[in-house]
């Protein structure tokens, strides 16, 4: 160990007086700059003591290291990214992008006192779900509605309030597992209900439900397999038939739609995705679905159905534990108003992305490609296939176009990492030794940032 090198380590105050470090204190905060200086000097001292370094410290290099540490420290962990994967409802990237109106509504109530549980007309305490209940019943045709923090919580509340201590009859082919190893049978076990499986993985008939009903039966349940499909030799019971059976036996019928859509997606090329309105019209007593998937709003678990059933949910102690906050309600209200005003397919980013035609996407990819080529990037437009994502509409893809970049030196994996590790991460895909950025999930106001990132990453 070279004692001379140790003595050459500058003091904290000395580095803090360096102009570049002083600039960091002004850009971020004095505390951030000081902590960064201490961290860098401690790392340097550790390297010298361990013998991992045999050169004297360079002040310019130390200042650069301080800047890097300060930048990383000050950078938010949860921040926006550019999604070039083509997956519209990307679970790892926050699923649905909210509309400008929804985002502004959330911001407005976050910054001020509001009418969350205050009835302005009566001058008394109000009910928080009143802000969206009327919109939901109008859009779905249900008698009543309430909102909790996600669809898993919705299912947990429904089963806890309606089936605790009894049996719930459900098709074996609908015992799904959603994200994070969250399984429907385990939800039932948690809330004190017992699962009664009927049918087989690929075939369940109405008679299977009828035979399973007994004195301990509390409800019949249907789960939409929104994140997988069983195809081939199959048979399932329709919601209308199951609802009729429930009425004839005096049992409530529950449907977990998972994604949940308020518009018919068939005209967008997406088949076999039921709408919430169809489930309500079929006679389901309670229907639950997500707010941040095909609905295109904030994360929420939305429950609609008969007033008699939903009153049980409101009175259950668990309801308070899973209720939504003011920002979620504000964003959800704004999202639902877009449906009421019939502007949803253009106003909500999720529906707009899903509705984008292949020709529109090809032109968008071409515009990005032209900008990239002007910057010296070797790029071309290629056809692509997009998944909806978020556990929605499995096995189906939408035709799209992407910009494909063929890197020179360094390779495609190095390019993907460089784009991903930027201050504003750009997330693309690697396929056939090319880096792809799909036009479906890209906004044109992101093009300049993408091109700058490519130019710098390929240098």
mmCIF file of N, CA, C and O in Angstrom, residues 182-261:
data_model
loop_
_atom_site.group_PDB
_atom_site.id
_atom_site.type_symbol
_atom_site.label_atom_id
_atom_site.label_comp_id
_atom_site.label_asym_id
_atom_site.label_seq_id
_atom_site.Cartn_x
_atom_site.Cartn_y
_atom_site.Cartn_z
ATOM 1 N N UNK A 182 -50.459 -15.337 -8.084
ATOM 2 C CA UNK A 182 -51.692 -15.074 -7.352
ATOM 3 C C UNK A 182 -52.779 -15.951 -7.945
ATOM 4 O O UNK A 182 -53.216 -15.729 -9.069
ATOM 5 N N UNK A 183 -53.224 -16.984 -7.215
ATOM 6 C CA UNK A 183 -54.126 -17.989 -7.753
ATOM 7 C C UNK A 183 -55.526 -17.864 -7.162
ATOM 8 O O UNK A 183 -55.690 -17.613 -5.972
ATOM 9 N N UNK A 184 -56.538 -18.084 -8.015
ATOM 10 C CA UNK A 184 -57.923 -18.007 -7.571
ATOM 11 C C UNK A 184 -58.198 -18.968 -6.406
ATOM 12 O O UNK A 184 -58.831 -18.580 -5.416
ATOM 13 N N UNK A 185 -57.749 -20.239 -6.451
ATOM 14 C CA UNK A 185 -57.995 -21.126 -5.303
ATOM 15 C C UNK A 185 -57.412 -20.586 -4.001
ATOM 16 O O UNK A 185 -58.010 -20.756 -2.926
ATOM 17 N N UNK A 186 -56.251 -19.936 -4.077
ATOM 18 C CA UNK A 186 -55.627 -19.406 -2.872
ATOM 19 C C UNK A 186 -56.380 -18.196 -2.333
ATOM 20 O O UNK A 186 -56.419 -17.957 -1.123
ATOM 21 N N UNK A 187 -56.966 -17.409 -3.248
ATOM 22 C CA UNK A 187 -57.800 -16.286 -2.807
ATOM 23 C C UNK A 187 -58.991 -16.825 -2.017
ATOM 24 O O UNK A 187 -59.355 -16.302 -0.963
ATOM 25 N N UNK A 188 -59.598 -17.887 -2.544
ATOM 26 C CA UNK A 188 -60.750 -18.482 -1.854
ATOM 27 C C UNK A 188 -60.364 -18.973 -0.468
ATOM 28 O O UNK A 188 -61.083 -18.766 0.522
ATOM 29 N N UNK A 189 -59.221 -19.621 -0.381
ATOM 30 C CA UNK A 189 -58.756 -20.142 0.902
ATOM 31 C C UNK A 189 -58.508 -19.003 1.892
ATOM 32 O O UNK A 189 -58.849 -19.096 3.072
ATOM 33 N N UNK A 190 -57.938 -17.910 1.399
ATOM 34 C CA UNK A 190 -57.636 -16.768 2.257
ATOM 35 C C UNK A 190 -58.903 -16.161 2.854
ATOM 36 O O UNK A 190 -58.913 -15.741 4.020
ATOM 37 N N UNK A 191 -59.965 -16.112 2.068
ATOM 38 C CA UNK A 191 -61.176 -15.462 2.554
ATOM 39 C C UNK A 191 -62.131 -16.436 3.238
ATOM 40 O O UNK A 191 -63.268 -16.066 3.559
ATOM 41 N N UNK A 192 -61.700 -17.661 3.460
ATOM 42 C CA UNK A 192 -62.509 -18.596 4.231
ATOM 43 C C UNK A 192 -63.555 -19.345 3.442
ATOM 44 O O UNK A 192 -64.431 -20.000 4.020
ATOM 45 N N UNK A 193 -63.492 -19.293 2.120
ATOM 46 C CA UNK A 193 -64.423 -20.051 1.287
ATOM 47 C C UNK A 193 -63.753 -21.342 0.825
ATOM 48 O O UNK A 193 -62.537 -21.416 0.708
ATOM 49 N N UNK A 194 -64.561 -22.341 0.550
ATOM 50 C CA UNK A 194 -64.039 -23.617 0.069
ATOM 51 C C UNK A 194 -64.326 -23.756 -1.412
ATOM 52 O O UNK A 194 -65.432 -23.455 -1.879
ATOM 53 N N UNK A 195 -63.334 -24.216 -2.112
ATOM 54 C CA UNK A 195 -63.442 -24.382 -3.556
ATOM 55 C C UNK A 195 -64.105 -25.720 -3.883
ATOM 56 O O UNK A 195 -63.736 -26.754 -3.333
ATOM 57 N N UNK A 196 -65.082 -25.684 -4.777
ATOM 58 C CA UNK A 196 -65.689 -26.909 -5.285
ATOM 59 C C UNK A 196 -65.475 -26.920 -6.798
ATOM 60 O O UNK A 196 -66.137 -26.212 -7.542
ATOM 61 N N UNK A 197 -64.496 -27.703 -7.221
ATOM 62 C CA UNK A 197 -64.173 -27.780 -8.645
ATOM 63 C C UNK A 197 -65.158 -28.681 -9.368
ATOM 64 O O UNK A 197 -65.537 -29.736 -8.861
ATOM 65 N N UNK A 198 -65.530 -28.272 -10.576
ATOM 66 C CA UNK A 198 -66.412 -29.107 -11.403
ATOM 67 C C UNK A 198 -65.864 -29.182 -12.820
ATOM 68 O O UNK A 198 -65.095 -28.328 -13.262
ATOM 69 N N UNK A 199 -66.277 -30.220 -13.524
ATOM 70 C CA UNK A 199 -65.858 -30.387 -14.905
ATOM 71 C C UNK A 199 -64.416 -30.840 -15.013
ATOM 72 O O UNK A 199 -63.801 -31.326 -14.060
ATOM 73 N N UNK A 200 -63.869 -30.680 -16.194
ATOM 74 C CA UNK A 200 -62.473 -31.008 -16.463
ATOM 75 C C UNK A 200 -61.767 -29.772 -16.985
ATOM 76 O O UNK A 200 -62.383 -28.729 -17.177
ATOM 77 N N UNK A 201 -60.472 -29.911 -17.246
ATOM 78 C CA UNK A 201 -59.699 -28.760 -17.719
ATOM 79 C C UNK A 201 -60.272 -28.192 -19.008
ATOM 80 O O UNK A 201 -60.331 -26.976 -19.188
ATOM 81 N N UNK A 202 -60.736 -29.089 -19.901
ATOM 82 C CA UNK A 202 -61.177 -28.608 -21.211
ATOM 83 C C UNK A 202 -62.690 -28.606 -21.390
ATOM 84 O O UNK A 202 -63.209 -27.991 -22.313
ATOM 85 N N UNK A 203 -63.447 -29.303 -20.506
ATOM 86 C CA UNK A 203 -64.895 -29.354 -20.702
ATOM 87 C C UNK A 203 -65.632 -29.255 -19.373
ATOM 88 O O UNK A 203 -65.387 -30.031 -18.450
ATOM 89 N N UNK A 204 -66.530 -28.278 -19.296
ATOM 90 C CA UNK A 204 -67.422 -28.142 -18.152
ATOM 91 C C UNK A 204 -68.820 -27.863 -18.681
ATOM 92 O O UNK A 204 -69.010 -26.968 -19.510
ATOM 93 N N UNK A 205 -69.796 -28.649 -18.199
ATOM 94 C CA UNK A 205 -71.178 -28.511 -18.647
ATOM 95 C C UNK A 205 -72.043 -27.968 -17.515
ATOM 96 O O UNK A 205 -71.669 -28.016 -16.341
ATOM 97 N N UNK A 206 -73.227 -27.487 -17.871
ATOM 98 C CA UNK A 206 -74.132 -26.932 -16.867
ATOM 99 C C UNK A 206 -74.492 -27.986 -15.819
ATOM 100 O O UNK A 206 -74.616 -27.679 -14.620
ATOM 101 N N UNK A 207 -74.623 -29.237 -16.264
ATOM 102 C CA UNK A 207 -74.951 -30.309 -15.333
ATOM 103 C C UNK A 207 -73.893 -30.505 -14.263
ATOM 104 O O UNK A 207 -74.195 -30.964 -13.149
ATOM 105 N N UNK A 208 -72.648 -30.187 -14.578
ATOM 106 C CA UNK A 208 -71.577 -30.295 -13.585
ATOM 107 C C UNK A 208 -71.819 -29.343 -12.419
ATOM 108 O O UNK A 208 -71.593 -29.689 -11.253
ATOM 109 N N UNK A 209 -72.270 -28.129 -12.746
ATOM 110 C CA UNK A 209 -72.581 -27.157 -11.687
ATOM 111 C C UNK A 209 -73.788 -27.635 -10.876
ATOM 112 O O UNK A 209 -73.806 -27.559 -9.638
ATOM 113 N N UNK A 210 -74.810 -28.115 -11.561
ATOM 114 C CA UNK A 210 -76.034 -28.549 -10.891
ATOM 115 C C UNK A 210 -75.755 -29.650 -9.869
ATOM 116 O O UNK A 210 -76.264 -29.620 -8.746
ATOM 117 N N UNK A 211 -74.937 -30.625 -10.249
ATOM 118 C CA UNK A 211 -74.627 -31.738 -9.360
ATOM 119 C C UNK A 211 -73.823 -31.298 -8.137
ATOM 120 O O UNK A 211 -73.892 -31.924 -7.078
ATOM 121 N N UNK A 212 -73.051 -30.240 -8.293
ATOM 122 C CA UNK A 212 -72.163 -29.800 -7.211
ATOM 123 C C UNK A 212 -72.875 -28.957 -6.165
ATOM 124 O O UNK A 212 -72.369 -28.784 -5.050
ATOM 125 N N UNK A 213 -74.040 -28.418 -6.495
ATOM 126 C CA UNK A 213 -74.743 -27.536 -5.558
ATOM 127 C C UNK A 213 -75.277 -28.340 -4.369
ATOM 128 O O UNK A 213 -75.946 -29.370 -4.530
ATOM 129 N N UNK A 214 -74.963 -27.867 -3.187
ATOM 130 C CA UNK A 214 -75.424 -28.532 -1.973
ATOM 131 C C UNK A 214 -75.781 -27.527 -0.902
ATOM 132 O O UNK A 214 -75.837 -26.307 -1.148
ATOM 133 N N UNK A 215 -75.959 -28.017 0.301
ATOM 134 C CA UNK A 215 -76.391 -27.137 1.398
ATOM 135 C C UNK A 215 -75.326 -26.116 1.790
ATOM 136 O O UNK A 215 -75.652 -25.073 2.372
ATOM 137 N N UNK A 216 -74.055 -26.401 1.495
ATOM 138 C CA UNK A 216 -72.973 -25.470 1.844
ATOM 139 C C UNK A 216 -72.626 -24.500 0.715
ATOM 140 O O UNK A 216 -71.743 -23.651 0.888
ATOM 141 N N UNK A 217 -73.293 -24.628 -0.420
ATOM 142 C CA UNK A 217 -72.962 -23.768 -1.557
ATOM 143 C C UNK A 217 -73.404 -22.336 -1.279
ATOM 144 O O UNK A 217 -74.553 -22.083 -0.921
ATOM 145 N N UNK A 218 -72.473 -21.407 -1.435
ATOM 146 C CA UNK A 218 -72.774 -19.993 -1.221
ATOM 147 C C UNK A 218 -72.868 -19.208 -2.530
ATOM 148 O O UNK A 218 -73.544 -18.185 -2.591
ATOM 149 N N UNK A 219 -72.157 -19.673 -3.558
ATOM 150 C CA UNK A 219 -72.160 -18.931 -4.825
ATOM 151 C C UNK A 219 -71.642 -19.813 -5.949
ATOM 152 O O UNK A 219 -70.927 -20.799 -5.725
ATOM 153 N N UNK A 220 -72.006 -19.445 -7.166
ATOM 154 C CA UNK A 220 -71.422 -20.011 -8.368
ATOM 155 C C UNK A 220 -70.499 -18.954 -8.949
ATOM 156 O O UNK A 220 -70.807 -17.758 -8.897
ATOM 157 N N UNK A 221 -69.379 -19.381 -9.485
ATOM 158 C CA UNK A 221 -68.404 -18.403 -9.978
ATOM 159 C C UNK A 221 -67.904 -18.760 -11.366
ATOM 160 O O UNK A 221 -67.663 -19.935 -11.672
ATOM 161 N N UNK A 222 -67.771 -17.737 -12.185
ATOM 162 C CA UNK A 222 -67.195 -17.885 -13.522
ATOM 163 C C UNK A 222 -65.992 -16.960 -13.612
ATOM 164 O O UNK A 222 -66.079 -15.784 -13.229
ATOM 165 N N UNK A 223 -64.868 -17.475 -14.116
ATOM 166 C CA UNK A 223 -63.646 -16.684 -14.250
ATOM 167 C C UNK A 223 -63.257 -16.641 -15.723
ATOM 168 O O UNK A 223 -63.032 -17.683 -16.340
ATOM 169 N N UNK A 224 -63.210 -15.445 -16.266
ATOM 170 C CA UNK A 224 -62.788 -15.302 -17.663
ATOM 171 C C UNK A 224 -61.289 -15.568 -17.758
ATOM 172 O O UNK A 224 -60.494 -14.944 -17.049
ATOM 173 N N UNK A 225 -60.909 -16.485 -18.605
ATOM 174 C CA UNK A 225 -59.482 -16.829 -18.753
ATOM 175 C C UNK A 225 -58.808 -15.784 -19.626
ATOM 176 O O UNK A 225 -58.478 -16.029 -20.786
ATOM 177 N N UNK A 226 -58.564 -14.630 -19.034
ATOM 178 C CA UNK A 226 -58.045 -13.499 -19.804
ATOM 179 C C UNK A 226 -56.563 -13.597 -20.103
ATOM 180 O O UNK A 226 -56.043 -12.844 -20.928
ATOM 181 N N UNK A 227 -55.840 -14.503 -19.392
ATOM 182 C CA UNK A 227 -54.398 -14.583 -19.636
ATOM 183 C C UNK A 227 -53.961 -15.916 -20.254
ATOM 184 O O UNK A 227 -52.779 -16.197 -20.343
ATOM 185 N N UNK A 228 -54.932 -16.758 -20.655
ATOM 186 C CA UNK A 228 -54.596 -17.972 -21.392
ATOM 187 C C UNK A 228 -55.856 -18.459 -22.113
ATOM 188 O O UNK A 228 -56.967 -17.992 -21.849
ATOM 189 N N UNK A 229 -55.698 -19.393 -23.033
ATOM 190 C CA UNK A 229 -56.808 -19.988 -23.753
ATOM 191 C C UNK A 229 -56.658 -21.495 -23.795
ATOM 192 O O UNK A 229 -55.560 -22.005 -24.021
ATOM 193 N N UNK A 230 -57.761 -22.195 -23.567
ATOM 194 C CA UNK A 230 -57.815 -23.626 -23.802
ATOM 195 C C UNK A 230 -58.533 -23.811 -25.132
ATOM 196 O O UNK A 230 -59.682 -23.396 -25.287
ATOM 197 N N UNK A 231 -57.857 -24.403 -26.100
ATOM 198 C CA UNK A 231 -58.418 -24.521 -27.441
ATOM 199 C C UNK A 231 -58.513 -25.989 -27.836
ATOM 200 O O UNK A 231 -57.864 -26.862 -27.254
ATOM 201 N N UNK A 232 -59.328 -26.236 -28.854
ATOM 202 C CA UNK A 232 -59.475 -27.602 -29.332
ATOM 203 C C UNK A 232 -60.798 -28.191 -28.871
ATOM 204 O O UNK A 232 -61.870 -27.613 -29.085
ATOM 205 N N UNK A 233 -60.746 -29.356 -28.230
ATOM 206 C CA UNK A 233 -61.923 -30.095 -27.783
ATOM 207 C C UNK A 233 -62.389 -29.494 -26.462
ATOM 208 O O UNK A 233 -62.030 -29.954 -25.380
ATOM 209 N N UNK A 234 -63.188 -28.424 -26.529
ATOM 210 C CA UNK A 234 -63.550 -27.677 -25.324
ATOM 211 C C UNK A 234 -65.050 -27.426 -25.245
ATOM 212 O O UNK A 234 -65.769 -27.480 -26.246
ATOM 213 N N UNK A 235 -65.487 -27.130 -24.041
ATOM 214 C CA UNK A 235 -66.882 -26.744 -23.812
ATOM 215 C C UNK A 235 -66.960 -25.979 -22.511
ATOM 216 O O UNK A 235 -66.378 -26.384 -21.499
ATOM 217 N N UNK A 236 -67.650 -24.850 -22.530
ATOM 218 C CA UNK A 236 -67.837 -24.053 -21.324
ATOM 219 C C UNK A 236 -69.301 -23.663 -21.191
ATOM 220 O O UNK A 236 -70.079 -23.752 -22.159
ATOM 221 N N UNK A 237 -69.678 -23.215 -20.032
ATOM 222 C CA UNK A 237 -71.040 -22.774 -19.762
ATOM 223 C C UNK A 237 -71.119 -21.270 -19.957
ATOM 224 O O UNK A 237 -70.277 -20.524 -19.445
ATOM 225 N N UNK A 238 -72.116 -20.824 -20.672
ATOM 226 C CA UNK A 238 -72.251 -19.384 -20.949
ATOM 227 C C UNK A 238 -72.649 -18.647 -19.670
ATOM 228 O O UNK A 238 -73.275 -19.224 -18.764
ATOM 229 N N UNK A 239 -72.307 -17.358 -19.592
ATOM 230 C CA UNK A 239 -72.718 -16.577 -18.420
ATOM 231 C C UNK A 239 -74.233 -16.575 -18.218
ATOM 232 O O UNK A 239 -74.707 -16.669 -17.085
ATOM 233 N N UNK A 240 -74.998 -16.499 -19.307
ATOM 234 C CA UNK A 240 -76.456 -16.465 -19.190
ATOM 235 C C UNK A 240 -76.995 -17.763 -18.602
ATOM 236 O O UNK A 240 -77.886 -17.744 -17.738
ATOM 237 N N UNK A 241 -76.449 -18.895 -19.063
ATOM 238 C CA UNK A 241 -76.913 -20.188 -18.547
ATOM 239 C C UNK A 241 -76.558 -20.354 -17.072
ATOM 240 O O UNK A 241 -77.371 -20.846 -16.274
ATOM 241 N N UNK A 242 -75.359 -19.920 -16.680
ATOM 242 C CA UNK A 242 -74.947 -20.037 -15.288
ATOM 243 C C UNK A 242 -75.766 -19.106 -14.403
ATOM 244 O O UNK A 242 -76.154 -19.469 -13.279
ATOM 245 N N UNK A 243 -76.064 -17.919 -14.915
ATOM 246 C CA UNK A 243 -76.885 -16.975 -14.155
ATOM 247 C C UNK A 243 -78.291 -17.511 -13.955
ATOM 248 O O UNK A 243 -78.885 -17.365 -12.870
ATOM 249 N N UNK A 244 -78.832 -18.140 -14.976
ATOM 250 C CA UNK A 244 -80.174 -18.723 -14.858
ATOM 251 C C UNK A 244 -80.196 -19.844 -13.827
ATOM 252 O O UNK A 244 -81.137 -19.968 -13.029
ATOM 253 N N UNK A 245 -79.145 -20.664 -13.807
ATOM 254 C CA UNK A 245 -79.049 -21.726 -12.811
ATOM 255 C C UNK A 245 -78.978 -21.136 -11.408
ATOM 256 O O UNK A 245 -79.641 -21.633 -10.477
ATOM 257 N N UNK A 246 -78.196 -20.098 -11.240
ATOM 258 C CA UNK A 246 -78.089 -19.463 -9.929
ATOM 259 C C UNK A 246 -79.423 -18.931 -9.447
ATOM 260 O O UNK A 246 -79.793 -19.115 -8.275
ATOM 261 N N UNK A 247 -80.176 -18.289 -10.335
ATOM 262 C CA UNK A 247 -81.486 -17.751 -9.955
ATOM 263 C C UNK A 247 -82.436 -18.874 -9.546
ATOM 264 O O UNK A 247 -83.197 -18.749 -8.583
ATOM 265 N N UNK A 248 -82.389 -19.973 -10.302
ATOM 266 C CA UNK A 248 -83.298 -21.088 -10.007
ATOM 267 C C UNK A 248 -82.991 -21.740 -8.662
ATOM 268 O O UNK A 248 -83.879 -22.349 -8.054
ATOM 269 N N UNK A 249 -81.765 -21.637 -8.202
ATOM 270 C CA UNK A 249 -81.382 -22.243 -6.918
ATOM 271 C C UNK A 249 -81.204 -21.201 -5.810
ATOM 272 O O UNK A 249 -80.799 -21.544 -4.696
ATOM 273 N N UNK A 250 -81.486 -19.942 -6.106
ATOM 274 C CA UNK A 250 -81.352 -18.896 -5.099
ATOM 275 C C UNK A 250 -79.927 -18.606 -4.710
ATOM 276 O O UNK A 250 -79.655 -18.221 -3.565
ATOM 277 N N UNK A 251 -79.001 -18.773 -5.662
ATOM 278 C CA UNK A 251 -77.582 -18.557 -5.392
ATOM 279 C C UNK A 251 -77.042 -17.400 -6.223
ATOM 280 O O UNK A 251 -77.368 -17.275 -7.411
ATOM 281 N N UNK A 252 -76.207 -16.539 -5.632
ATOM 282 C CA UNK A 252 -75.585 -15.475 -6.424
ATOM 283 C C UNK A 252 -74.550 -16.054 -7.384
ATOM 284 O O UNK A 252 -73.894 -17.057 -7.081
ATOM 285 N N UNK A 253 -74.414 -15.425 -8.529
ATOM 286 C CA UNK A 253 -73.436 -15.845 -9.534
ATOM 287 C C UNK A 253 -72.440 -14.703 -9.730
ATOM 288 O O UNK A 253 -72.828 -13.559 -9.994
ATOM 289 N N UNK A 254 -71.173 -15.035 -9.571
ATOM 290 C CA UNK A 254 -70.084 -14.054 -9.615
ATOM 291 C C UNK A 254 -69.261 -14.286 -10.865
ATOM 292 O O UNK A 254 -68.964 -15.433 -11.216
ATOM 293 N N UNK A 255 -68.862 -13.213 -11.545
ATOM 294 C CA UNK A 255 -67.952 -13.359 -12.690
ATOM 295 C C UNK A 255 -66.749 -12.435 -12.526
ATOM 296 O O UNK A 255 -66.907 -11.232 -12.326
ATOM 297 N N UNK A 256 -65.581 -13.025 -12.608
ATOM 298 C CA UNK A 256 -64.329 -12.260 -12.610
ATOM 299 C C UNK A 256 -63.885 -12.143 -14.057
ATOM 300 O O UNK A 256 -63.421 -13.103 -14.657
ATOM 301 N N UNK A 257 -64.039 -10.948 -14.611
ATOM 302 C CA UNK A 257 -63.683 -10.731 -16.017
ATOM 303 C C UNK A 257 -62.200 -10.478 -16.223
ATOM 304 O O UNK A 257 -61.723 -10.476 -17.360
ATOM 305 N N UNK A 258 -61.465 -10.199 -15.155
ATOM 306 C CA UNK A 258 -60.036 -9.924 -15.311
ATOM 307 C C UNK A 258 -59.800 -8.572 -15.940
ATOM 308 O O UNK A 258 -59.909 -7.534 -15.285
ATOM 309 N N UNK A 259 -59.504 -8.571 -17.223
ATOM 310 C CA UNK A 259 -59.199 -7.309 -17.915
ATOM 311 C C UNK A 259 -60.409 -6.389 -17.950
ATOM 312 O O UNK A 259 -60.358 -5.259 -17.494
ATOM 313 N N UNK A 260 -61.496 -6.870 -18.509
ATOM 314 C CA UNK A 260 -62.710 -6.071 -18.529
ATOM 315 C C UNK A 260 -62.675 -4.970 -19.568
ATOM 316 O O UNK A 260 -61.822 -4.090 -19.517
ATOM 317 N N UNK A 261 -63.587 -5.020 -20.516
ATOM 318 C CA UNK A 261 -63.652 -3.998 -21.563
ATOM 319 C C UNK A 261 -65.052 -3.421 -21.622
ATOM 320 O O UNK A 261 -66.042 -4.142 -21.433
#
